[in-house]
Amino acid sequence: MSTRYNYDAIVIGAGHNGMVCAAYLARARRRVLVVDAADAVGGALRPIDFNGLSVPFAAQLDYGLDRSLVDDLELSRHGFSYAVEDIGSSVFNRDGSRIDYAMSNDDTRSLAGVSKDDARQWPEFRQRLIRFSGIISDIARRSPPRLGGDSANARTWLAIALKLRRLGRSEMREFLRIGAINIFDVLEEQFENPTFKAAIAAEAVLGHHLAPRSPNSVLTLLMRLAGSQGKIALPRGGMSALGAALQSACESRGVTFRMNALVRRVVIDNDMARGVELDDGTIITAPTVISSTDPRTTCLNLVGADHLDTGFVRRVRNIRSNGCTARIDFLLDNLSGFAAASALGLKRRLIYAPDMDTIERAFNDSKYGRISAEPLVELVLPTMLDASDRESRQHLATALVQYVPYQMIGDINMARDTLLENTRNIAELMLPGFKSHITASRVLLPTDIEHGLGNHGGHWHHAEIALDQFFMLRPVPALAQYQLPVAGIWLCGAGCHPGGGISGVPGRNAAVRILASVSLR
Amino acid sequence: MADRFDALVIGAGHNGLTAAAYLARAGVKTVVVERNPYIGGAAVSRELYPGFTYSNCSYVCSLMRPEIMRDLDLPRHGLQVIPFEGSVTMTEDGGYFASYLDHDQNRREMARYSARDAEAYDDYSAEVLRQCRFIKDTLLMTPPDPTSFRPRDLRGLVDLGRRFAAQGEDWMYDTIRFWTMSCGDFLDQYFESDIIKGHLAGSSIIGTALGPKSPGSAYVLLHHYMGEVDGNIGAWGYARGGMGAVSKSLAAAFQEAGGVIRTDAPVAQIIVENGKACGVALSNGDEIRANNVVSNMDVKRTFLNCMDASDLPDDFVRQVKNFKIRGSSGKLNIALDGLPEFPSIPADCPARYGDMHVSDSMDYLEIAYDDWKSGTWSKRPYVDMMIPSMTDPTMAPPGKHFMSVFVQYVPPKIHGRDWADADRDAFRDTVINRIAEYSPNFKDLILDVEVRTPRELEAEVGLTEGNIFQGELTLDQLLFNRPVPGYAQYRSPVKGLYMCGSSTHPGGGVMGAPGANAAREILRDLKR
């Protein structure tokens, strides 16, 4: 039968989730085509040219690539390895003073310098977070069950309930309590140093349209820790190297890539997927079509409201998917003197967050369509972290800046300039002398990310992570099993459970579901 | 030692009186001790200006459970609730949006702003009603403990699960989302018009340290919808004679069953002997002995102020300390020389008899919340104004009127320091000036203003931080987590010591459910 179709499955989008999904399908001997509008693979990892230096389009760091997936797909055989597996972090106050910390270990030497009490509290608190994130990690790796349905669903719920009970009674109660609470209250209960509290709060809200006082911000912190117990890593060769390794893993299993091919729509016949139609009119057929772009774009643009019922369409329209994080790249030249002076800072992840109220105020601005006057910034120098990248005299610094609303009021170019200026000043404060080395810069607003990746809203996670868009509710209940209401159409992107952050889990979970389904012979 | 009681209730608030009335009717010899010279807690009617009756804390009635009204025969004891017709929000540009008891009238009103919203209103009200019905069933229930393996808890969980599942899978998803999402997101699903969303969102912030865009605020919206007057779900009414009428009728029911009330009796300490509560010491040194002590005070006051930490498990004390009671509300009670004009509202609009607002968009409310977060009262606050004397002439002398203005947001401290009188006056002026922008003759009519910031609410009523719900109504503090996990069944770690205030499930509002639930658990322990 399969000869009737060009492929067994077509994956729309060569982002990491699309490639992970394709690789798993190919590993199960399916003939898979990956199509992407860009000229190179990777999505957010895609290398682009920035004044002669190759930089990833949007991805910053590896916050929790699923390690079992690295093994399954034998990524190391395809050239993947880490330059740094556990990057230390430093948080900066307004006066330039800093505290070093890491979510992955109990080193409190720097913290003890500002607060003995906090240094005493931190290890226990951190270990508890890691323990709780273990529950979230277990949930994150599972394909969401439904609330009704068959006994397999019930078994999954039971397994999660047992895992929870195994925490012990008082820990389980604490987990249930803080799961819905905000990080502000939790940190106020535990710590006294405002900048240290802001650092942990920043870990919770980076990439999310949340502030420390927003409920759900403990959940997002646990999600961040769930991937790799708080380790933040950088692949050798930068983030784009992960994209290249995934491409190689796909191709070695026979996956075909077709680049520069924008998908106009999913071809549907008799309420069943038949393939995709490209922008140039070409039709490629397959009984299974998997979209790694966001759920809203998939449902409303690629599939079309005509094929979906109105209640469903309304829900999809209400998925919260507006990004609030901008990315700024700086090209730096001639760092030799500078590097010696601030060697330590250049190999760390630098967070600007004086106190939680500053983050909260930055968030307030964005609620009404303004960019934050004093933003939250995460700055790294990937070419400094990665020793394999030394031949170039040029260096790269990349910053994530919050909050930058998707729907902005006022002049967008002015906002761009202000954002750049604010970020440069903050970078200068963290790394004195930084400004004088800048030779070029690039600003990516959420709208630019939307433009470059095609995901509606330009959100990191394609859809906000919050309890009402989590697990069996993500992105909406009817899509939580990675499957659209139209037979043969699936989702495998960050908009699905468990979300973004370059984990690859949505792609893998989708592949597992697809392979278990009858719609793929 | 002649008067040894079976049960002693600390605080004659509506929940304390409800619990006491249930206990007394079951034959338990009960005394209620109240620190103020008057009963009622936050449900009081007080003549603070000659000839005027102030409902000076809580001001409207709807949430009082009808089951309790029936059980305790409150109408016979003098409680009469007069429903009022709807509410109205005035807009910045001189317009208005009103809501009514009648569904179709609401639709027509919405259509003035958006035909699409009028369409969506059917779905919206059906969904809200459905959520209300489900939650109503849980109000008079003791929350099961999900960490326990006792048959009673497991049964409770299964029962809750079954009731939940009976509504169908799709509805279960909607419900979980509803309990976790923000009011803003919830309303965005249905409506497009700013004024309609601003009008409806008001209910999601009352008494709550959340903005309408904070996740979790959708539930608070519901908390204010689930009341009923004469079987009309969502309707609100005035208690004839002010909110003190609620307390008075509860006290009458209690006293008829043989209960004793002692006012002017502030409790200094709960006496614990051999790990068991056995009475209270008053601040004048008197002791009153009882086999069981029931606290209507909030949990922080009960366990942190009136007990020795050594009588309690460390873990419990930590949890009580972490319980969130945020002051976020204030109140102005105003005696007026006549009826203020609100030119925006047509003279024949019956919503004038209900609650009036000036917050005409969701952003208005959210900005008001931003002020609270930064440590000051909202410069453009949410005001919930009502003039009960238009409906109930006993509240003010003929031709004069009593106006109650509830204000959100008002922080418990100003930039980290205590409220000073100058702050209170500045806060008063903020509110009065804001109202005067909508009512040209308002300022000229003012005879007296009683200002109540969280400081006054705490000092007079004893509510920690002046929080009207005795604890935030957020997901981490609801059901089996309220007030703290493991102690949601009205019992405390100390034998013979119970909680019956709004700090317990199902939370605040003049509902009486915590009191009734606590009494049921106490009677269970007493095997009555």
mmCIF file of N, CA, C and O in Angstrom, chain A residues 315-345:
data_model
loop_
_atom_site.group_PDB
_atom_site.id
_atom_site.type_symbol
_atom_site.label_atom_id
_atom_site.label_comp_id
_atom_site.label_asym_id
_atom_site.label_seq_id
_atom_site.Cartn_x
_atom_site.Cartn_y
_atom_site.Cartn_z
ATOM 1 N N ARG A 315 -10.881 27.437 21.228
ATOM 2 C CA ARG A 315 -9.872 27.089 22.231
ATOM 3 C C ARG A 315 -8.454 27.304 21.706
ATOM 4 O O ARG A 315 -7.592 27.814 22.398
ATOM 5 N N VAL A 316 -8.256 26.899 20.466
ATOM 6 C CA VAL A 316 -6.919 27.030 19.884
ATOM 7 C C VAL A 316 -6.541 28.505 19.770
ATOM 8 O O VAL A 316 -5.416 28.899 20.039
ATOM 9 N N ARG A 317 -7.524 29.326 19.399
ATOM 10 C CA ARG A 317 -7.258 30.771 19.309
ATOM 11 C C ARG A 317 -6.857 31.346 20.653
ATOM 12 O O ARG A 317 -6.164 32.344 20.728
ATOM 13 N N ASN A 318 -7.338 30.727 21.723
ATOM 14 C CA ASN A 318 -7.056 31.261 23.060
ATOM 15 C C ASN A 318 -5.805 30.686 23.712
ATOM 16 O O ASN A 318 -5.531 30.967 24.874
ATOM 17 N N ILE A 319 -5.064 29.868 22.980
ATOM 18 C CA ILE A 319 -3.793 29.398 23.534
ATOM 19 C C ILE A 319 -2.907 30.626 23.751
ATOM 20 O O ILE A 319 -2.767 31.460 22.859
ATOM 21 N N ARG A 320 -2.348 30.723 24.937
ATOM 22 C CA ARG A 320 -1.480 31.880 25.193
ATOM 23 C C ARG A 320 -0.104 31.589 24.607
ATOM 24 O O ARG A 320 0.616 30.720 25.095
ATOM 25 N N SER A 321 0.253 32.296 23.554
ATOM 26 C CA SER A 321 1.504 31.971 22.863
ATOM 27 C C SER A 321 2.296 33.219 22.520
ATOM 28 O O SER A 321 3.158 33.189 21.663
ATOM 29 N N ASN A 322 2.006 34.328 23.200
ATOM 30 C CA ASN A 322 2.767 35.543 22.931
ATOM 31 C C ASN A 322 4.079 35.528 23.692
ATOM 32 O O ASN A 322 4.092 35.409 24.910
ATOM 33 N N GLY A 323 5.173 35.630 22.965
ATOM 34 C CA GLY A 323 6.485 35.635 23.591
ATOM 35 C C GLY A 323 6.744 36.938 24.330
ATOM 36 O O GLY A 323 6.073 37.942 24.094
ATOM 37 N N CYS A 324 7.675 36.918 25.219
ATOM 38 C CA CYS A 324 7.998 38.144 25.967
ATOM 39 C C CYS A 324 9.505 38.272 26.150
ATOM 40 O O CYS A 324 9.970 39.072 26.927
ATOM 41 N N THR A 325 10.265 37.432 25.436
ATOM 42 C CA THR A 325 11.710 37.439 25.601
ATOM 43 C C THR A 325 12.361 37.840 24.282
ATOM 44 O O THR A 325 12.042 37.276 23.239
ATOM 45 N N ALA A 326 13.260 38.819 24.352
ATOM 46 C CA ALA A 326 14.012 39.198 23.157
ATOM 47 C C ALA A 326 15.398 38.582 23.263
ATOM 48 O O ALA A 326 15.857 38.211 24.337
ATOM 49 N N ARG A 327 16.042 38.475 22.120
ATOM 50 C CA ARG A 327 17.415 37.981 22.123
ATOM 51 C C ARG A 327 18.284 39.025 21.438
ATOM 52 O O ARG A 327 17.921 39.568 20.400
ATOM 53 N N ILE A 328 19.415 39.285 22.039
ATOM 54 C CA ILE A 328 20.337 40.249 21.438
ATOM 55 C C ILE A 328 21.710 39.604 21.300
ATOM 56 O O ILE A 328 22.213 39.008 22.260
ATOM 57 N N ASP A 329 22.272 39.686 20.108
ATOM 58 C CA ASP A 329 23.628 39.176 19.876
ATOM 59 C C ASP A 329 24.587 40.354 19.759
ATOM 60 O O ASP A 329 24.267 41.366 19.137
ATOM 61 N N PHE A 330 25.738 40.191 20.361
ATOM 62 C CA PHE A 330 26.797 41.195 20.197
ATOM 63 C C PHE A 330 28.018 40.503 19.606
ATOM 64 O O PHE A 330 28.412 39.441 20.077
ATOM 65 N N LEU A 331 28.605 41.147 18.614
ATOM 66 C CA LEU A 331 29.872 40.667 18.094
ATOM 67 C C LEU A 331 30.956 41.458 18.797
ATOM 68 O O LEU A 331 30.881 42.692 18.873
ATOM 69 N N LEU A 332 31.935 40.752 19.344
ATOM 70 C CA LEU A 332 32.981 41.429 20.111
ATOM 71 C C LEU A 332 34.321 41.174 19.444
ATOM 72 O O LEU A 332 34.570 40.077 18.940
ATOM 73 N N ASP A 333 35.150 42.185 19.485
ATOM 74 C CA ASP A 333 36.446 42.042 18.826
ATOM 75 C C ASP A 333 37.573 42.274 19.824
ATOM 76 O O ASP A 333 37.416 43.040 20.770
ATOM 77 N N ASN A 334 38.685 41.598 19.567
ATOM 78 C CA ASN A 334 39.922 41.889 20.292
ATOM 79 C C ASN A 334 39.751 41.861 21.813
ATOM 80 O O ASN A 334 39.853 42.868 22.491
ATOM 81 N N LEU A 335 39.453 40.665 22.312
ATOM 82 C CA LEU A 335 39.147 40.558 23.727
ATOM 83 C C LEU A 335 40.344 40.237 24.597
ATOM 84 O O LEU A 335 40.186 40.035 25.793
ATOM 85 N N SER A 336 41.578 40.169 24.002
ATOM 86 C CA SER A 336 42.700 39.611 24.766
ATOM 87 C C SER A 336 42.916 40.303 26.111
ATOM 88 O O SER A 336 42.941 39.653 27.156
ATOM 89 N N GLY A 337 42.992 41.624 26.112
ATOM 90 C CA GLY A 337 43.207 42.320 27.365
ATOM 91 C C GLY A 337 42.015 42.174 28.291
ATOM 92 O O GLY A 337 42.133 41.880 29.472
ATOM 93 N N PHE A 338 40.868 42.358 27.718
ATOM 94 C CA PHE A 338 39.598 42.272 28.415
ATOM 95 C C PHE A 338 39.417 40.890 29.053
ATOM 96 O O PHE A 338 39.034 40.749 30.217
ATOM 97 N N ALA A 339 39.773 39.858 28.270
ATOM 98 C CA ALA A 339 39.592 38.487 28.733
ATOM 99 C C ALA A 339 40.415 38.208 29.978
ATOM 100 O O ALA A 339 39.949 37.547 30.903
ATOM 101 N N ALA A 340 41.626 38.750 29.994
ATOM 102 C CA ALA A 340 42.479 38.515 31.147
ATOM 103 C C ALA A 340 41.896 39.177 32.387
ATOM 104 O O ALA A 340 41.887 38.618 33.478
ATOM 105 N N ALA A 341 41.349 40.388 32.192
ATOM 106 C CA ALA A 341 40.843 41.142 33.324
ATOM 107 C C ALA A 341 39.602 40.521 33.951
ATOM 108 O O ALA A 341 39.402 40.580 35.156
ATOM 109 N N SER A 342 38.772 39.925 33.132
ATOM 110 C CA SER A 342 37.534 39.393 33.690
ATOM 111 C C SER A 342 37.331 37.934 33.268
ATOM 112 O O SER A 342 36.264 37.546 32.869
ATOM 113 N N ALA A 343 38.399 37.189 33.368
ATOM 114 C CA ALA A 343 38.392 35.819 32.872
ATOM 115 C C ALA A 343 37.238 35.008 33.444
ATOM 116 O O ALA A 343 36.580 34.241 32.746
ATOM 117 N N LEU A 344 36.980 35.179 34.715
ATOM 118 C CA LEU A 344 35.969 34.356 35.374
ATOM 119 C C LEU A 344 34.573 34.609 34.800
ATOM 120 O O LEU A 344 33.860 33.705 34.428
ATOM 121 N N GLY A 345 34.255 35.927 34.704
ATOM 122 C CA GLY A 345 32.920 36.296 34.264
ATOM 123 C C GLY A 345 32.627 35.844 32.845
ATOM 124 O O GLY A 345 31.485 35.567 32.502
#
